[in-house]
Coordinates of C-alpha atoms in Angstrom, one line a residue:
Chain A
M1 CA 139.3 189.5 110.3
T2 CA 141.0 186.7 112.3
R3 CA 141.8 183.3 111.0
N4 CA 139.3 181.8 113.3
Q5 CA 136.6 184.2 112.1
I6 CA 137.3 183.2 108.6
H7 CA 137.3 179.6 109.5
S8 CA 133.9 180.1 111.3
I9 CA 132.5 181.8 108.3
F10 CA 133.4 178.9 106.1
L11 CA 131.8 176.6 108.6
S12 CA 128.7 178.5 109.3
A13 CA 125.4 176.7 109.3
F14 CA 125.1 177.5 105.7
A15 CA 128.6 177.8 104.5
L16 CA 130.2 174.4 104.7
V17 CA 132.5 171.8 103.4
A18 CA 132.5 173.2 99.9
A19 CA 133.5 176.5 101.1
L20 CA 136.6 175.0 102.7
I21 CA 138.1 174.5 99.3
A22 CA 137.5 178.0 98.4
T23 CA 140.4 179.5 96.6
R24 CA 139.0 182.6 95.0
P25 CA 139.6 185.9 96.6
A26 CA 136.8 187.6 98.5
A27 CA 134.2 189.7 96.7
A28 CA 135.1 193.2 95.6
Q29 CA 133.0 194.6 98.4
D30 CA 134.4 195.1 101.9
P31 CA 135.0 191.5 102.8
Q32 CA 134.1 192.1 106.4
Q33 CA 130.8 193.6 105.6
P34 CA 129.8 192.7 102.1
Y35 CA 126.1 192.9 103.0
P36 CA 125.8 195.5 105.8
T37 CA 122.0 195.9 105.6
M38 CA 118.9 194.1 104.5
A39 CA 118.2 194.3 100.8
P40 CA 114.7 195.0 99.6
I41 CA 112.4 192.1 100.6
E42 CA 111.7 191.2 97.0
Q43 CA 115.3 190.1 96.6
Y44 CA 114.8 187.4 99.3
L45 CA 111.5 186.1 97.9
M46 CA 111.0 183.4 95.3
D47 CA 108.4 182.1 93.1
R48 CA 106.3 179.8 95.3
D49 CA 106.4 176.7 93.2
A50 CA 110.2 177.1 92.6
E51 CA 110.7 177.5 96.4
I52 CA 108.7 174.3 97.1
A53 CA 110.7 172.4 94.6
L54 CA 114.0 173.8 95.9
A55 CA 113.0 173.0 99.5
R56 CA 112.2 169.4 98.6
S57 CA 115.5 169.0 96.7
A58 CA 117.3 169.2 100.1
A59 CA 116.7 165.5 100.8
P60 CA 116.2 162.4 98.7
D61 CA 112.7 162.1 97.3
A62 CA 112.0 159.1 99.7
I63 CA 112.1 161.7 102.5
S64 CA 111.0 165.0 101.0
H65 CA 108.1 163.6 99.0
D66 CA 106.0 163.3 102.2
A67 CA 107.4 166.2 104.0
S68 CA 105.7 169.5 104.9
V69 CA 107.1 172.5 103.0
V70 CA 107.2 176.0 104.2
V71 CA 107.9 179.0 102.1
L72 CA 109.0 182.6 102.8
T73 CA 106.5 185.4 102.5
R74 CA 106.8 189.1 103.3
H75 CA 106.1 188.4 107.0
G76 CA 107.7 185.1 107.6
Y77 CA 107.5 181.4 106.7
E78 CA 104.1 179.8 106.1
T79 CA 103.1 176.2 105.3
A80 CA 102.7 175.7 101.6
V81 CA 102.3 171.9 101.7
Q82 CA 101.1 169.8 104.6
G83 CA 103.2 166.7 104.9
K84 CA 102.6 163.4 106.6
N85 CA 106.0 162.1 107.8
G86 CA 106.9 164.8 110.3
W87 CA 109.7 166.2 108.2
V88 CA 109.8 169.8 107.1
C89 CA 111.6 171.1 104.1
W90 CA 112.3 174.8 103.6
V91 CA 114.7 177.2 102.0
G92 CA 116.8 179.2 104.6
R93 CA 117.9 182.7 103.8
G94 CA 121.1 184.4 104.9
W95 CA 119.7 185.5 108.3
G96 CA 119.5 181.8 109.3
A97 CA 123.3 182.0 109.8
M98 CA 125.0 183.3 112.9
F99 CA 124.0 186.9 113.9
D100 CA 127.5 188.2 113.1
H101 CA 127.9 186.3 109.8
P102 CA 129.1 188.6 107.0
E103 CA 126.5 187.0 104.6
F104 CA 123.6 187.5 107.1
W105 CA 121.9 189.8 104.6
N106 CA 123.2 188.2 101.4
P107 CA 120.0 188.1 99.3
K108 CA 121.5 185.4 97.1
V109 CA 121.5 182.7 99.8
R110 CA 119.1 179.9 99.2
A111 CA 119.8 177.1 101.7
A112 CA 117.5 174.2 101.0
E113 CA 117.1 172.0 104.1
C114 CA 114.9 169.1 105.2
I115 CA 114.8 168.6 108.9
N116 CA 113.6 165.6 110.8
P117 CA 110.7 165.7 113.3
P118 CA 112.8 166.4 116.4
A119 CA 114.5 169.3 114.6
A120 CA 111.2 170.5 113.2
R121 CA 109.9 170.7 116.7
S122 CA 112.9 172.1 118.5
V123 CA 115.1 174.0 115.9
L124 CA 112.7 175.4 113.3
P125 CA 110.7 177.5 115.8
Y126 CA 113.9 179.6 116.4
A127 CA 114.3 180.2 112.6
Y128 CA 110.6 181.1 112.3
K129 CA 110.8 183.6 115.2
R130 CA 114.0 185.1 113.9
T131 CA 112.6 185.5 110.5
E132 CA 109.3 187.1 111.6
L133 CA 111.0 189.6 113.8
L134 CA 113.6 190.6 111.1
L135 CA 111.0 191.0 108.4
A136 CA 109.0 193.1 110.8
G137 CA 111.9 195.5 110.8
H138 CA 113.5 194.7 114.2
S139 CA 117.2 195.2 114.6
K140 CA 119.4 192.2 115.3
Q141 CA 119.8 193.4 118.9
E142 CA 116.0 193.5 119.3
V143 CA 115.7 190.0 117.8
I144 CA 118.3 188.6 120.1
A145 CA 116.6 190.1 123.1
A146 CA 113.2 188.8 122.0
I147 CA 114.5 185.3 121.4
K148 CA 116.3 185.3 124.8
A149 CA 113.0 186.4 126.5
A150 CA 111.1 183.6 124.7
I151 CA 113.7 181.1 125.8
D152 CA 113.5 182.2 129.3
K153 CA 109.7 182.0 129.3
K154 CA 110.0 178.6 127.6
E155 CA 108.0 179.9 124.6
L156 CA 110.8 178.4 122.5
P157 CA 111.6 174.7 123.1
A158 CA 114.7 173.1 124.3
L159 CA 116.7 171.1 121.8
E160 CA 115.4 167.5 121.4
P161 CA 117.8 164.6 121.0
G162 CA 118.2 163.0 117.6
T163 CA 117.9 166.1 115.5
V164 CA 119.2 165.9 111.9
S165 CA 119.1 168.0 108.8
Y166 CA 119.6 167.0 105.2
M167 CA 121.2 169.7 103.0
M168 CA 121.9 167.7 99.8
S169 CA 120.3 170.0 97.2
K170 CA 122.3 170.5 94.0
D171 CA 120.6 173.8 93.6
S172 CA 121.3 175.6 96.9
Y173 CA 123.4 178.7 97.1
L174 CA 125.0 178.7 100.6
T175 CA 127.7 181.3 100.3
D176 CA 129.6 183.5 98.0
Y177 CA 132.7 181.5 98.8
G178 CA 134.1 178.5 96.9
G179 CA 131.7 176.4 95.0
H180 CA 128.8 177.9 96.8
N181 CA 127.3 174.6 97.8
G182 CA 128.1 171.0 98.9
P183 CA 125.9 168.1 100.1
H184 CA 126.1 167.5 103.8
M185 CA 124.2 166.4 106.9
M186 CA 123.9 168.6 110.0
F187 CA 123.4 167.5 113.6
F188 CA 122.4 169.8 116.4
E189 CA 123.8 169.2 119.9
T190 CA 123.7 171.1 123.2
A191 CA 127.5 171.4 123.1
K192 CA 129.6 174.5 123.7
D193 CA 131.9 173.5 120.8
G194 CA 132.9 170.7 118.6
A195 CA 135.7 169.2 120.8
A196 CA 133.7 166.2 121.9
W197 CA 133.3 165.1 118.3
G198 CA 136.8 165.9 117.2
A199 CA 135.4 168.6 114.9
N200 CA 137.4 171.1 113.0
L201 CA 140.7 169.3 113.5
T202 CA 143.0 168.4 110.6
N203 CA 141.5 165.7 108.4
S204 CA 138.5 165.4 110.6
P205 CA 135.3 164.9 108.4
V206 CA 133.3 166.7 111.1
L207 CA 133.0 170.4 111.1
A208 CA 131.3 172.3 113.9
V209 CA 130.0 175.8 114.5
N210 CA 128.2 177.7 117.2
Y211 CA 124.6 178.1 116.1
W212 CA 124.4 181.7 117.4
Y213 CA 127.6 183.5 116.6
I214 CA 131.0 183.4 115.1
S215 CA 132.3 185.7 117.9
A216 CA 130.1 186.6 120.8
E217 CA 131.8 189.9 121.1
A218 CA 129.6 191.5 118.4
Y219 CA 126.4 190.6 120.3
P220 CA 127.4 189.8 123.9
Q221 CA 123.9 188.8 125.0
L222 CA 124.3 185.7 122.8
K223 CA 126.8 184.5 125.4
S224 CA 123.9 183.8 127.7
F225 CA 122.0 181.7 125.2
P226 CA 121.8 177.9 125.7
P227 CA 124.8 176.2 124.1
L228 CA 123.9 175.0 120.7
S229 CA 126.4 173.6 118.2
V230 CA 125.9 172.5 114.7
F231 CA 127.9 169.5 113.4
L232 CA 128.4 169.1 109.7
V233 CA 129.4 165.9 107.8
G234 CA 129.9 166.1 104.1
V235 CA 128.4 163.3 102.0
A236 CA 129.3 162.0 98.6
K237 CA 126.1 162.4 96.7
W238 CA 123.4 165.0 96.0
S239 CA 119.8 164.2 96.9
D240 CA 119.1 163.0 93.4
G241 CA 121.8 160.3 93.8
T242 CA 124.4 161.9 91.5
P243 CA 127.9 162.1 92.8
A244 CA 129.1 165.4 94.3
P245 CA 132.6 166.8 93.9
S246 CA 135.0 165.4 96.4
M247 CA 135.3 167.7 99.4
Chain B
M1 CA 119.2 139.6 115.6
T2 CA 122.6 139.2 117.2
R3 CA 125.0 142.1 117.8
N4 CA 127.2 141.0 114.9
K5 CA 124.3 140.6 112.6
I6 CA 123.3 144.1 113.4
R7 CA 126.7 145.3 112.6
I8 CA 126.9 143.6 109.3
T9 CA 123.5 144.8 108.4
L10 CA 124.4 148.3 109.1
L11 CA 127.6 148.3 107.2
S12 CA 126.4 146.2 104.3
G13 CA 124.3 149.2 103.4
F14 CA 127.3 150.7 101.9
A15 CA 127.7 150.1 98.2
L16 CA 131.4 149.5 98.6
V17 CA 130.7 146.8 101.1
A18 CA 128.1 145.2 98.9
A19 CA 130.6 145.2 96.1
L20 CA 133.2 143.6 98.3
I21 CA 130.8 140.9 99.4
A22 CA 129.7 140.2 95.8
S23 CA 133.2 139.9 94.5
R24 CA 134.9 137.9 97.2
P25 CA 135.6 134.2 96.4
V26 CA 133.9 131.5 98.5
A27 CA 136.2 130.5 101.3
A28 CA 137.9 127.2 101.0
Q29 CA 136.6 126.1 104.4
D30 CA 133.0 125.3 105.1
A31 CA 131.3 128.6 104.1
K32 CA 128.8 128.4 107.0
Q33 CA 131.3 127.6 109.7
P34 CA 134.8 128.7 108.6
Y35 CA 135.7 129.5 112.2
P36 CA 133.6 127.2 114.4
N37 CA 135.7 127.7 117.6
M38 CA 138.0 130.2 119.2
A39 CA 141.5 129.9 117.9
P40 CA 144.5 129.9 120.3
I41 CA 144.7 133.2 122.0
E42 CA 148.1 134.0 120.4
Q43 CA 146.4 134.3 117.1
Y44 CA 144.3 137.2 118.3
L45 CA 147.2 139.1 119.9
M46 CA 149.4 141.6 118.2
D47 CA 152.7 143.2 118.6
R48 CA 152.1 146.0 121.1
D49 CA 153.5 148.9 119.1
A50 CA 151.8 147.7 115.9
E51 CA 148.5 147.5 117.8
I52 CA 148.9 151.0 119.2
A53 CA 149.7 152.3 115.7
L54 CA 146.7 150.5 114.1
A55 CA 144.4 151.7 116.8
R56 CA 145.4 155.3 116.3
S57 CA 144.9 155.0 112.5
A58 CA 141.1 154.9 113.1
A59 CA 141.0 158.6 113.4
P60 CA 143.0 161.5 112.0
D61 CA 146.2 162.1 113.8
S62 CA 144.9 165.4 115.1
I63 CA 142.5 163.3 117.2
S64 CA 144.2 160.0 117.9
R65 CA 147.6 161.3 118.9
D66 CA 146.1 162.6 122.1
A67 CA 143.8 159.7 122.6
E68 CA 144.1 156.9 125.2
V69 CA 145.0 153.6 123.5
L70 CA 143.9 150.2 124.7
V71 CA 145.6 146.9 123.5
L72 CA 144.4 143.4 123.9
G73 CA 146.1 141.2 126.5
R74 CA 145.4 137.6 127.4
H75 CA 142.6 138.6 129.7
G76 CA 141.1 141.6 128.1
F77 CA 141.9 145.1 127.0
E78 CA 144.4 147.1 128.9
T79 CA 145.7 150.7 128.7
A80 CA 148.8 151.0 126.6
A81 CA 148.9 154.8 126.3
K82 CA 147.3 157.5 128.4
G83 CA 145.3 160.1 126.6
K84 CA 144.3 163.7 127.2
N85 CA 141.4 164.5 124.9
G86 CA 138.8 162.0 126.0
F87 CA 139.1 159.8 122.9
V88 CA 140.0 156.2 123.3
C89 CA 141.4 154.2 120.4
I90 CA 141.3 150.4 120.2
V91 CA 141.6 147.5 117.8
E92 CA 138.5 145.5 118.2
R93 CA 138.5 141.8 117.4
S94 CA 136.0 139.5 115.7
W95 CA 133.7 138.9 118.7
T96 CA 132.7 142.5 118.9
S97 CA 133.2 143.7 115.3
A98 CA 132.7 141.1 112.6
A99 CA 129.9 139.3 110.9
D100 CA 128.7 136.1 112.5
P101 CA 130.6 133.8 110.1
D102 CA 133.8 135.6 111.3
F103 CA 132.9 135.6 115.0
W104 CA 136.1 133.6 115.8
N105 CA 138.1 134.7 112.8
P106 CA 141.5 135.5 114.4
K107 CA 142.5 137.7 111.5
V108 CA 139.9 140.4 112.2
R109 CA 141.4 143.7 113.3
T110 CA 138.9 146.7 113.5
P111 CA 140.5 150.0 114.6
I112 CA 138.1 152.4 116.3
C113 CA 138.5 155.7 118.1
Y114 CA 135.6 156.4 120.5
N115 CA 134.9 159.9 121.7
A116 CA 134.5 160.4 125.5
P117 CA 130.7 159.8 125.7
A118 CA 131.1 156.6 123.6
A119 CA 134.1 155.5 125.7
H120 CA 131.8 155.9 128.8
S121 CA 129.1 153.8 127.3
V122 CA 129.7 151.7 124.1
L123 CA 133.3 150.9 124.8
L124 CA 132.5 149.5 128.3
R125 CA 130.2 147.0 126.7
N126 CA 132.9 145.8 124.3
I127 CA 135.5 145.6 127.0
K128 CA 133.2 143.5 129.2
R129 CA 132.3 141.3 126.2
T130 CA 136.0 140.8 125.4
G131 CA 136.8 139.9 129.0
L132 CA 134.1 137.3 129.1
I133 CA 135.1 135.8 125.8
L134 CA 138.7 135.5 126.9
A135 CA 137.5 133.9 130.1
G136 CA 136.0 131.1 128.1
R137 CA 132.3 132.0 128.0
T138 CA 130.3 131.0 125.0
K139 CA 128.7 133.5 122.6
G140 CA 125.3 132.9 124.2
Q141 CA 126.6 133.3 127.7
V142 CA 128.3 136.5 126.8
D143 CA 125.2 137.9 125.2
E144 CA 123.1 137.1 128.2
A145 CA 125.6 138.6 130.5
I146 CA 125.7 141.8 128.6
F147 CA 121.9 142.1 128.3
A148 CA 121.6 141.5 132.0
A149 CA 124.2 144.1 132.9
V150 CA 122.5 146.6 130.6
D151 CA 119.1 145.8 132.2
K152 CA 120.5 146.2 135.7
K153 CA 122.3 149.4 134.7
E154 CA 125.6 147.9 135.6
L155 CA 126.6 148.9 132.1
P156 CA 125.5 152.5 131.4
A157 CA 123.1 153.7 128.8
M158 CA 124.3 155.5 125.7
E159 CA 125.5 159.0 126.6
P160 CA 124.3 161.9 124.5
G161 CA 126.8 162.7 121.7
A162 CA 128.4 159.3 121.7
M163 CA 130.2 158.6 118.4
C164 CA 133.3 157.0 116.9
Y165 CA 135.7 157.2 114.0
M166 CA 136.4 154.2 111.8
M167 CA 138.5 155.8 109.1
S168 CA 141.5 153.5 109.1
K169 CA 142.8 152.5 105.7
Q170 CA 144.2 149.4 107.4
G171 CA 142.6 146.7 109.5
Y172 CA 140.7 143.6 108.4
G173 CA 136.9 143.3 108.8
G174 CA 136.7 139.6 108.2
D175 CA 136.3 137.2 105.3
T176 CA 132.8 138.5 104.8
V177 CA 133.7 142.1 104.6
E178 CA 137.4 142.5 104.3
H179 CA 137.6 146.2 104.8
W180 CA 135.0 148.6 106.0
P181 CA 134.5 151.9 104.1
S182 CA 135.7 155.0 106.0
H183 CA 132.8 156.0 108.2
L184 CA 131.6 157.5 111.4
M185 CA 129.2 155.9 113.8
F186 CA 126.7 157.5 116.2
Y187 CA 125.1 155.9 119.2
F188 CA 121.7 156.7 120.8
P189 CA 119.4 155.2 123.3
Q190 CA 117.0 153.0 121.4
T191 CA 115.3 155.2 118.8
D192 CA 113.3 154.5 115.7
P193 CA 115.8 154.8 112.8
A194 CA 113.0 156.3 110.7
I195 CA 113.5 159.6 112.5
W196 CA 116.7 160.1 110.6
G197 CA 115.4 158.9 107.3
A198 CA 117.9 156.1 107.7
G199 CA 117.9 153.4 105.1
L200 CA 115.5 155.2 102.7
S201 CA 116.5 155.3 99.1
G202 CA 119.2 157.9 98.6
S203 CA 119.8 158.6 102.3
P204 CA 123.4 158.6 103.4
I205 CA 122.4 157.4 106.8
I206 CA 122.1 153.7 107.8
A207 CA 120.8 152.8 111.2
I208 CA 119.5 149.9 113.2
S209 CA 118.1 149.4 116.6
D210 CA 119.2 146.7 119.1
A211 CA 116.3 146.2 121.5
R212 CA 118.3 143.9 123.8
E213 CA 121.0 146.4 124.4
H214 CA 118.7 149.4 124.1
V215 CA 120.9 151.1 121.6
T216 CA 120.4 152.5 118.1
T217 CA 123.5 152.9 115.9
S218 CA 123.7 155.0 112.8
V219 CA 126.5 155.1 110.3
I220 CA 127.6 157.8 107.8
A221 CA 130.3 157.1 105.2
V222 CA 132.9 159.8 104.8
Q223 CA 135.0 160.6 101.9
R224 CA 138.5 160.3 103.2
W225 CA 140.6 158.0 105.2
S226 CA 142.1 159.2 108.4
D227 CA 145.3 160.1 106.7
G228 CA 143.4 162.5 104.4
T229 CA 143.6 160.5 101.3
E230 CA 140.5 160.0 99.2
A231 CA 138.3 157.1 100.2
R232 CA 135.9 156.8 97.3

């Protein structure tokens, strides 16, 4: 695994600032493919009430209290609570990360996230579609092809401006690396990389990853996808207002 | 609400700033008008090398070393160092970057590094504002000129992805807020700050809209200064 790949893994949409301070060695499994296939579906599911609570914990109560909440079922995400402020809180699983992410099938991942209305309209549909297809048993290649076809037919929306995501839950499990978690904000931009924001440079507080892949070589069709970068900025407190460890 | 009021409102959302405000002693001068007029231009100017260094301190060296740097001259900002990464670093003065009571405070020095989209939009407004100020226009005249230029599209709208770094450990924000916390700012065409949950209890985002300049600015505090040392 190259240094850049490792860096990208740490910076994946789920694995973030906290993972950067990881010092422990990789898991005992093959570090390149610790989770080569999907685990039994039961390992990804949660108690419904616990999932609702975890989802809401992604953002301060002032936001999540009135948000819609979606939960994972055997066939995809479904609305568990209808909100009234346009925000949607949910708990992402490993497959929400890049298609070539080593923890794509990690059944321990629980990435609580509350996304604002523009992101709910223009980012979440991609996560829903990906989830439904994967849970229906489609391969990654098939999912990628289906998403590309949906983009081309405009069945999936273009990214709206002003998207933001809160990932401030104290109880998320984002990665096997480091402290497994860290509060942060995410911004979605139609950028090819993080250069415009000075991301990923020494001492920059901004981290950026490609939404689709770590390296497009594994799934070349992803090269033809619309550019989509995720920018992460660590914050000092968890959603409940308590201080988080310094990043 | 004036531009400077907007800025102080944005940044006063930080607890650190609030603490600074609460703890500072009352100025010896008239607290309402400590700086009623522009000071002699010399008081706003800096040694060129010191200004370049201060400007670069707004962002980590990995960004600012390849940035263009502007310094203040007697008639406005001018290029002191060419860049190659699209970022532009500058030390803004009181008339663009301090609270109203500090509008003419000659001690204010606010280092900022703008990314390319912000340099093409936000920075142009501040450069124009500075040129007008140094040409002797009043605050009101400058505001009206900027608003008119924005309305006529002589000054461009906010570009997508416009943002800046304000992570300098140095600088002076003014007597009202002596030092800003380390933070990033993001600029958007006028947008309802509510879409980011800005300003809600527990939210790390502060934002405010300026209807006259058709811009919404959001701020997020970060945990380190540009040199990598802890900022909280």
